[in-house]
CSV table of C-alpha atoms and ligand atoms in Angstrom, one decimal:
chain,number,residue,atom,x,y,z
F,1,UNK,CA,-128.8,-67.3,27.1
F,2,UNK,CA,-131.9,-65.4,26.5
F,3,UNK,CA,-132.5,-61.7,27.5
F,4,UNK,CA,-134.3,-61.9,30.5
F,5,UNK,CA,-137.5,-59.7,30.4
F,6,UNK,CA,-137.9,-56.8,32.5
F,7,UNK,CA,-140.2,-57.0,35.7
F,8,UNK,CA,-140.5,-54.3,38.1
F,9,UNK,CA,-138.3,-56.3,41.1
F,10,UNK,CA,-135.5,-57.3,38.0
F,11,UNK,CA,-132.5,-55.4,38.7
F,12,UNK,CA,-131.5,-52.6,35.5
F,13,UNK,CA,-129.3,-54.2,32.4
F,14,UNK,CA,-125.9,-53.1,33.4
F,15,UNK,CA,-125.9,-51.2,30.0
F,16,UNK,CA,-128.8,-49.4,28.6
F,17,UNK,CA,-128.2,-47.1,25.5
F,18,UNK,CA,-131.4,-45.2,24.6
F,19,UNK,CA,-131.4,-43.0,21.1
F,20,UNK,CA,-127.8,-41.6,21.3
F,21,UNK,CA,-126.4,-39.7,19.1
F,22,UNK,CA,-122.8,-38.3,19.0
F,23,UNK,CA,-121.5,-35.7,17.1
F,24,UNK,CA,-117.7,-35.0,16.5
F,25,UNK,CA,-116.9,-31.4,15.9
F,26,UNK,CA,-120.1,-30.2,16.3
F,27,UNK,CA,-120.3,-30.7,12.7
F,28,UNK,CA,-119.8,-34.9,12.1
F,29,UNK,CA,-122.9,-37.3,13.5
F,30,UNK,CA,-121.6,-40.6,13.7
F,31,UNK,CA,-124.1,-41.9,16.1
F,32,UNK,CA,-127.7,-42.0,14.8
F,33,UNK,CA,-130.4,-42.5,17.6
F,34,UNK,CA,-128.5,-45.8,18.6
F,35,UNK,CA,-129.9,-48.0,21.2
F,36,UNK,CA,-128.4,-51.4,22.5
F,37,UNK,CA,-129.1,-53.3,26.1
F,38,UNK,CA,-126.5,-55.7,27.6
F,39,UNK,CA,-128.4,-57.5,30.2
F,40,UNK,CA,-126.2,-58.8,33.3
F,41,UNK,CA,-123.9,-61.3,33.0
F,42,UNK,CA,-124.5,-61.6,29.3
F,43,UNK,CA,-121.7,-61.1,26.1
F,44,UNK,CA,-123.5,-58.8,23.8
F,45,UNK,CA,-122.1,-58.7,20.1
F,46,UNK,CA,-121.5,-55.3,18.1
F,47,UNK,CA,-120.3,-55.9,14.6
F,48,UNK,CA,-120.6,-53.9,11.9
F,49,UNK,CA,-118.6,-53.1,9.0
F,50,UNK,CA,-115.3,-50.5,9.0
F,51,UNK,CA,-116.3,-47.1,9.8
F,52,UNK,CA,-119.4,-48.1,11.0
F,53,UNK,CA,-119.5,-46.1,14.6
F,54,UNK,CA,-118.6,-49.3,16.9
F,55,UNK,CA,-115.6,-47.7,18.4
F,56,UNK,CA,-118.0,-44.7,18.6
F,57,UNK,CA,-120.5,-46.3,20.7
F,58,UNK,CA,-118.0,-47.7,23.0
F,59,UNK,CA,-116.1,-44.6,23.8
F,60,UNK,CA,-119.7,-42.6,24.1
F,61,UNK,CA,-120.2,-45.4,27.0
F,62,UNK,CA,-116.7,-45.1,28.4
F,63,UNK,CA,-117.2,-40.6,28.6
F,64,UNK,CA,-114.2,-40.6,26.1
F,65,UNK,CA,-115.3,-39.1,23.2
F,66,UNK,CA,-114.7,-35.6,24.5
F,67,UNK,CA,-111.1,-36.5,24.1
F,68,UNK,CA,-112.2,-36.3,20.4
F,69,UNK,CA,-113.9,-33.2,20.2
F,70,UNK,CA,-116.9,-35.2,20.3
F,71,UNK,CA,-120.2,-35.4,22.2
F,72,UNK,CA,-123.1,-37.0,22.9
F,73,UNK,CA,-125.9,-34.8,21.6
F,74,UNK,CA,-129.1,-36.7,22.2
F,75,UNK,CA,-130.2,-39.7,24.6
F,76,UNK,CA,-129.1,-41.1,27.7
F,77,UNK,CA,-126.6,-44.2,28.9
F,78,UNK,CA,-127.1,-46.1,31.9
F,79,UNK,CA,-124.4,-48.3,34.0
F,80,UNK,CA,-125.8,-50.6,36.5
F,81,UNK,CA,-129.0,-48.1,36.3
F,82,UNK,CA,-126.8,-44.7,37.0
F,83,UNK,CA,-127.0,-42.4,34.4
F,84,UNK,CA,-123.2,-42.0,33.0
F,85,UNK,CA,-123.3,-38.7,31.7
F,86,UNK,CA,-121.1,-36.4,33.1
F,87,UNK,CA,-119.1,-39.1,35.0
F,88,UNK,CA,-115.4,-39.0,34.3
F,89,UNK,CA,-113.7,-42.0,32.8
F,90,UNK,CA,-111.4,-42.9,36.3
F,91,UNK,CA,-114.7,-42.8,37.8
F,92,UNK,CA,-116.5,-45.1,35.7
F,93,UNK,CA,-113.4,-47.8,36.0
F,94,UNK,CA,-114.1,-47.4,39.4
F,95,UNK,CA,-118.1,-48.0,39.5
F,96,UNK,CA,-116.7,-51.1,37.8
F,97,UNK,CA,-116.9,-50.6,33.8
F,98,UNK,CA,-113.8,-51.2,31.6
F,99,UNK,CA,-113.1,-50.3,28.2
F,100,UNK,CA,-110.3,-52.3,26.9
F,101,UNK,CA,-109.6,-50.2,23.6
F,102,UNK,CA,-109.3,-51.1,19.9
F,103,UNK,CA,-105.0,-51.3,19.0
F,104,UNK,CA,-104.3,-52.8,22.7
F,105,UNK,CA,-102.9,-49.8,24.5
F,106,UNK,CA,-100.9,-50.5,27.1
F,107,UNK,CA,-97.8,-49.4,28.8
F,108,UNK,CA,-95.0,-50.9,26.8
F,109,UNK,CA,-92.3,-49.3,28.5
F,110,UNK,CA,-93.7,-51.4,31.5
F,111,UNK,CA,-93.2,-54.7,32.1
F,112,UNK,CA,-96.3,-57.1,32.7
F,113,UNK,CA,-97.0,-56.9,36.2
F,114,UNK,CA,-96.5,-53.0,36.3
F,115,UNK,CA,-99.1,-52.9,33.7
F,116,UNK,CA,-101.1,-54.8,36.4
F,117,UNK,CA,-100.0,-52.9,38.9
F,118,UNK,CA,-101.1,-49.3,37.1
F,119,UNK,CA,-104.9,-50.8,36.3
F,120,UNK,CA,-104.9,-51.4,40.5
F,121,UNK,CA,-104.3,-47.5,40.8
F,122,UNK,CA,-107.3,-47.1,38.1
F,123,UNK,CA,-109.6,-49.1,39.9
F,124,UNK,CA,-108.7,-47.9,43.5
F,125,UNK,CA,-106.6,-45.2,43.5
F,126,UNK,CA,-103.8,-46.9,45.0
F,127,UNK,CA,-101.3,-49.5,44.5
F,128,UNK,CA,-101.8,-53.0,46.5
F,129,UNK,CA,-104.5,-55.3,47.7
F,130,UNK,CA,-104.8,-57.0,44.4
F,131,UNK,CA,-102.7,-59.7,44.9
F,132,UNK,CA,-105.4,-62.1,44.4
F,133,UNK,CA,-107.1,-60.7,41.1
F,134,UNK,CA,-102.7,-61.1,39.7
F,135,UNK,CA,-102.9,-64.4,40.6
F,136,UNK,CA,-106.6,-64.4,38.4
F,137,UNK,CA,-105.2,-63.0,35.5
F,138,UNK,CA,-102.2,-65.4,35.5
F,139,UNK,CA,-104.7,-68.4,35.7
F,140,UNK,CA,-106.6,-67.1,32.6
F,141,UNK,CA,-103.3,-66.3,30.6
F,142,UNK,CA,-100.5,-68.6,31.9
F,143,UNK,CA,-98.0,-67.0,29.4
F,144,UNK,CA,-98.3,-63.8,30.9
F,145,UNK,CA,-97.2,-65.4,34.0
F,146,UNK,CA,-93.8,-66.3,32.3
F,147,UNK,CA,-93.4,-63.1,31.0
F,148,UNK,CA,-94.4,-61.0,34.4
F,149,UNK,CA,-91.0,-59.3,34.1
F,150,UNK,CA,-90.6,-58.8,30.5
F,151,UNK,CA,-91.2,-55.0,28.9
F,152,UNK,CA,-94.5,-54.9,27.7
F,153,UNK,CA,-93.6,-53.8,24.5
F,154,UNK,CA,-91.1,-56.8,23.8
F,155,UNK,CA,-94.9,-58.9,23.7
F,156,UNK,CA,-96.2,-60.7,20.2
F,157,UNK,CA,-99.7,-59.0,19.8
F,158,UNK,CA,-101.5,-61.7,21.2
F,159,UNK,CA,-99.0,-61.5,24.5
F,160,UNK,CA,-100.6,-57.8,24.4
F,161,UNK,CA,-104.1,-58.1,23.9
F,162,UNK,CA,-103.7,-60.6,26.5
F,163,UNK,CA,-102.4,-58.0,29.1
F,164,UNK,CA,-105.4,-55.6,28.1
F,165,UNK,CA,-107.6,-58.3,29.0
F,166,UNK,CA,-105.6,-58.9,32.2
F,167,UNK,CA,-105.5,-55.5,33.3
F,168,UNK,CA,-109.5,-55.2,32.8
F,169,UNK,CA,-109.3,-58.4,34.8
F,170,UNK,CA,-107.7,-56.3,37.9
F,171,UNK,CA,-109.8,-53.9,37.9
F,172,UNK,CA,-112.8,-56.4,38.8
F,173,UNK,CA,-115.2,-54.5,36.0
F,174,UNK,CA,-118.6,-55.6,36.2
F,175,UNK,CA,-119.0,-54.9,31.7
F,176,UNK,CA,-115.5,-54.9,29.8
F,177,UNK,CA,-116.3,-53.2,26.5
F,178,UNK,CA,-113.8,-55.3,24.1
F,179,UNK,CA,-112.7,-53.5,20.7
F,180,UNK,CA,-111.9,-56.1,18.3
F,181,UNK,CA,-109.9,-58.7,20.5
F,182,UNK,CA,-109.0,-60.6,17.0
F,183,UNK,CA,-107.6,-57.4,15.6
F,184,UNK,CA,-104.3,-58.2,13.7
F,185,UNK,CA,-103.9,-61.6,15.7
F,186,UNK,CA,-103.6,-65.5,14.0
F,187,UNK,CA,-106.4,-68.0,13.9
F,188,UNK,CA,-104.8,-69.8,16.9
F,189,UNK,CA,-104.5,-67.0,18.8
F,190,UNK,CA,-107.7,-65.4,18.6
F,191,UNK,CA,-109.1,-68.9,19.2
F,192,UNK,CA,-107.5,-69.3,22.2
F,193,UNK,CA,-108.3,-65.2,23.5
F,194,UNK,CA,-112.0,-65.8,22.3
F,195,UNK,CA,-112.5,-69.7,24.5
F,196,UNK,CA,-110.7,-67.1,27.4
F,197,UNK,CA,-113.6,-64.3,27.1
F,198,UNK,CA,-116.2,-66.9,27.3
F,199,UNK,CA,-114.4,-68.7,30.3
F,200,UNK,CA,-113.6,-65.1,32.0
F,201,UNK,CA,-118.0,-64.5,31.1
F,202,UNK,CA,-119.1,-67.9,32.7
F,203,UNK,CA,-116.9,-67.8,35.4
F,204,UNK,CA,-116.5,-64.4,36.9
F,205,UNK,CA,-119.9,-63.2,35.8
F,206,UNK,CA,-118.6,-60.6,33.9
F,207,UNK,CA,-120.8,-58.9,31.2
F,208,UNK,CA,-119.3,-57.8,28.3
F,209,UNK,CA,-119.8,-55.6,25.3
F,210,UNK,CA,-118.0,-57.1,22.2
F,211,UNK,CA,-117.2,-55.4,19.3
F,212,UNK,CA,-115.9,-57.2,15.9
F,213,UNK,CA,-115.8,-57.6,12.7
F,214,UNK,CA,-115.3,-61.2,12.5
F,215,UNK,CA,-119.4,-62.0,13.2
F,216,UNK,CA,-118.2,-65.9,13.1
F,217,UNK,CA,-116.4,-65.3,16.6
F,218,UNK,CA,-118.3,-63.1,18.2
F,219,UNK,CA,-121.6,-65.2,17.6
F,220,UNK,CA,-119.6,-68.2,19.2
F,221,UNK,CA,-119.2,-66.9,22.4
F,222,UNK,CA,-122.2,-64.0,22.5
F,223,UNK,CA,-126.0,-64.5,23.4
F,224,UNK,CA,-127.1,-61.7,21.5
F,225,UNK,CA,-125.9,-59.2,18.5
F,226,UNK,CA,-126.6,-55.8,17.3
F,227,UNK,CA,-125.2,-55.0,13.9
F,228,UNK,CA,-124.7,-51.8,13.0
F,229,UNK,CA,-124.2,-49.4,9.6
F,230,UNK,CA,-123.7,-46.0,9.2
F,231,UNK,CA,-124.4,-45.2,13.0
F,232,UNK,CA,-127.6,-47.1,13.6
F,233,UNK,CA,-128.3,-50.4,14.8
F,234,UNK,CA,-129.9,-52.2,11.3
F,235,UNK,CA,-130.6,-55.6,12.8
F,236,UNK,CA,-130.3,-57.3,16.2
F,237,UNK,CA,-131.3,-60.4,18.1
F,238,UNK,CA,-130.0,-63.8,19.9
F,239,UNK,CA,-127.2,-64.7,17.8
F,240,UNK,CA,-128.4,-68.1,16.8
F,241,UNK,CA,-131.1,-66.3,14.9
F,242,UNK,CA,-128.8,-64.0,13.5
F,243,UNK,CA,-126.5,-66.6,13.0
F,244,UNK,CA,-129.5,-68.1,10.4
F,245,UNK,CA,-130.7,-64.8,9.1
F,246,UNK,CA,-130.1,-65.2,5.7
F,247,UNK,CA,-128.5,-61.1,4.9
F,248,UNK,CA,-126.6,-62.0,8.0
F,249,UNK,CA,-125.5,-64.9,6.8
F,250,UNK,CA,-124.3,-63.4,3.2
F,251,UNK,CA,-122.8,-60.3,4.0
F,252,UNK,CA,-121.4,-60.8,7.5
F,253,UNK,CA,-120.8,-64.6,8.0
F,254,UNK,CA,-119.9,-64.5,4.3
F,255,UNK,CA,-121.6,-67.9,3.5
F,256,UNK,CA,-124.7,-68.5,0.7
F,257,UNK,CA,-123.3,-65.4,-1.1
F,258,UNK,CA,-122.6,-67.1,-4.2
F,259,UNK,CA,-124.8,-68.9,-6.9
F,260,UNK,CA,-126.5,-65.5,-8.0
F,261,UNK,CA,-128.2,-66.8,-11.1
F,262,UNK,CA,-130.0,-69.0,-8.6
F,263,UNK,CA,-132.0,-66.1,-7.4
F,264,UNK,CA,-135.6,-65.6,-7.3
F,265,UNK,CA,-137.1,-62.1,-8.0
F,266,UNK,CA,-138.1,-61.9,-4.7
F,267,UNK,CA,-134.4,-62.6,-3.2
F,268,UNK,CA,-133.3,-59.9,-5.5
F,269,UNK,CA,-135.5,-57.3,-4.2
F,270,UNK,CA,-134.7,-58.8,-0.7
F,271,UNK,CA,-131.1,-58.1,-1.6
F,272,UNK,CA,-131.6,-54.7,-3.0
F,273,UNK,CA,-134.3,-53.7,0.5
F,274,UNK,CA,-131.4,-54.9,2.7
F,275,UNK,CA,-128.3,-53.6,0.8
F,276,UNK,CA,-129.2,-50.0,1.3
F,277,UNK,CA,-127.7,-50.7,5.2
F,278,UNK,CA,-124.5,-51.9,3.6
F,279,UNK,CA,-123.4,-48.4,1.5
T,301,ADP,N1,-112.5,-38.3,16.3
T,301,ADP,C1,-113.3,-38.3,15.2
T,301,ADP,N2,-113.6,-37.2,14.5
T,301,ADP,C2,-114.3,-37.2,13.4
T,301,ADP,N3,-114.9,-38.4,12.9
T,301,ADP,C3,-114.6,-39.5,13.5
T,301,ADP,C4,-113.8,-39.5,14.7
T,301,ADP,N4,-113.8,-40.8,15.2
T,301,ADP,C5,-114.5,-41.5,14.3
T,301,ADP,N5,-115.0,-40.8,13.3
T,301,ADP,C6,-115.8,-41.2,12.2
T,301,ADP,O1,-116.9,-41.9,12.7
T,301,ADP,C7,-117.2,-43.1,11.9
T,301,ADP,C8,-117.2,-44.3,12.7
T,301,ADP,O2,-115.9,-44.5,13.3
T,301,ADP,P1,-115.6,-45.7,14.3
T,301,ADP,O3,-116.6,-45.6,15.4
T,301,ADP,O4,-114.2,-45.7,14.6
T,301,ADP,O5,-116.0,-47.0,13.4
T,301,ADP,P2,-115.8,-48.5,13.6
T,301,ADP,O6,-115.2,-48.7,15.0
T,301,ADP,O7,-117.1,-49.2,13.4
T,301,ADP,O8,-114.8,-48.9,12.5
T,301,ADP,C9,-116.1,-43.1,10.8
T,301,ADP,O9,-116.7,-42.5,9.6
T,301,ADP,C10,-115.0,-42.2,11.3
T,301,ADP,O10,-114.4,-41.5,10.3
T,302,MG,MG1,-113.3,-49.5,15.6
C-alpha cells in the first residue's frame, strides 16, 4: 500500500518519530536523531541488525525506557497526533497503543484466558466487557482456544507469542509494536504467526510497527521498511523497492552475496560506501 501523502484535511500518521535520540545512563546514545512514520492502517518494517536500537525505538514509543535508566533526550513522538512524552505506559495502552515485547512476556503462572483477562484491566481498568474481543482472539489463534485453561507457562513458544498477540488483540490497540514475532520459533510456526499479523492488519485495521531481523518476513506482510544501524535509520522505503535494492538484497535478504570476483570496480566501491552502516 503506498504511504498516503499528507494534505491539510488527512488525519496525523498514528506514529510519527521526529529526530529522537535516547540516551541510557545519561552516558550511552543508542538512538541517533531517528525518525520513522507509520501511516494508519499500514505494517511498517524495522529491521536491522543485533544491537542495532530496534528494541530501543519501540520502548522510547511505549514511555518505557525510563525503566532503563534511559531517556529520550532530543525530538518528539506522536500517537494518533498527541504528543506521547510524559504519558505513562497504562495510559498509552489505553489511548490504544500496544507494545507486545521482544522474549513474549506474559503471565506464565496464568492460564490463557487470565492472561486475557489481565490485558482487559490494562486497557480499561477493569475486568469484563471483553467478551467479544476473547471470542476475536480465539478466531485468530484456534489453539489458544484449546488451551484457555492451561498455565501459560506449560505453552510451546509459538503457543506464547500467540497469547502476546492475543492479549494486544483485547486490548483493541489502534498500533501494536511487535518485537521479533519469529524470535526462537520454527519455520511453520512463524509462517503461520506472520499470515495471522497480516490477516489481524487487513481485517481489524490495525497498524502496526514490526520489528525483525528476518527482512524476508517482514517484507511479506509490510508496505514499507526502515532499516536501521547503529541508532539511525540508513535506508527506508516501500518494501518492494527495498526488497530489490541491491545492499538490501545482500546483506539483509542474504541473496546475490556471492560471486565476488564478478565485481566491477564500481560495485566494490558501492560495497565499501554502503558497508560503513554495517560495522
Ligand atoms: N538498558 C540499557 N542500558 C544500556 N545500553 C542499552 C540498554 N538497552 C540497550 N542498550 C544498548 O543499545 C543498543 C541497542 O539495543 P537494542 O535496542 O536492544 O537493539 P536491537 O533491538 O536492535 O537488537 C545495544 O548496543 C545495547 O547494548
Ligand atoms: Mg531487540
Amino acid at each position: 500500500m503506498p504511504i498516503p501523502a499528507q494534505t491539510a484535511a488527512a488525519p496525523p500518521p498514528v506514529l510519527e518519530v521526529t529526530n529522537i535520540e535516547v540516551v541510557f545512563k545519561k552516558t550511552v546514545q543508542v538512538l541517533r536523531g531517528l525518525s520513522l512514520t507509520v501511516p494508519r492502517g499500514c505494517i511498517v518494517a524495522l529491521l536491522g541488525s543485533n544491537g542495532a536500537g530496534k528494541s530501543t525505538t519501540l520502548k522510547a514509543v511505549s514511555n518505557l525506557l525510563g525503566l532503563e535508566n534511559g531517556a529520550i533526550s532530543a525530538g518528539t513522538i506522536r500517537f494518533d497526533g498527541r504528543p506521547v512524552a510524559g504519558l505513562p505506559p497504562h495510559e498509552l495502552v489505553r489511548a490504544g497503543l500496544f507494545h507486545v515485547m521482544e522474549g513474549r512476556r506474559i503471565f506464565e503462572d496464568l492460564s490463557v484466558e487470565e492472561n486475557l483477562v489481565a490485558a482487559t484491566y490494562a486497557r480499561t481498568g477493569r475486568a469484563g466487557s471483553a467478551a467479544g474481543r476473547f471470542d476475536l482472539v480465539y478466531e485468530y489463534f484456534p489453539n489458544l482456544h484449546e488451551r484457555r485453561s492451561v498455565r501459560a507457562g506449560y505453552l510451546s513458544g509459538g503457543e506464547q507469542q500467540m497469547l502476546a498477540i492475543g492479549r494486544a488483540l483485547v486490548a483493541e490497540p489502534s498500533l501494536i509494536l511487535l518485537d521479533e514475532p519469529s524470535l526462537g520459533l520454527s519455520p511453520r510456526l512463524v509462517e503461520e504467526i506472520f499470515a495471522i499479523i497480516a490477516r489481524i492488519n487487513a481485517e481489524q485495521g490495525t497498524s502496526m510497527l514490526l520489528v525483525e531481523q528476518n527482512a524476508a518476513l517482514a517484507f511479506a506482510v509490510a508496505s514499507y521498511g526502515y532499516i536501521m544501524e547503529t541508532g539511525r535509520i540508513v535506508i527506508d522505503g516501500p518494501v518492494e523497492r527495498l526488497a530489490r535494492d541491491r545492499d538490501v538484497r545482500e546483506f539483509y535478504l542474504g541473496l546475490g552475496g556471492a560471486g565476488g570476483e564478478h565485481r566491477s570496480y564500481r560495485d566494490v566501491k558501492h560495497y565499501k560506501r554502503r558497508k560503513r552502516w554495517l560495522s
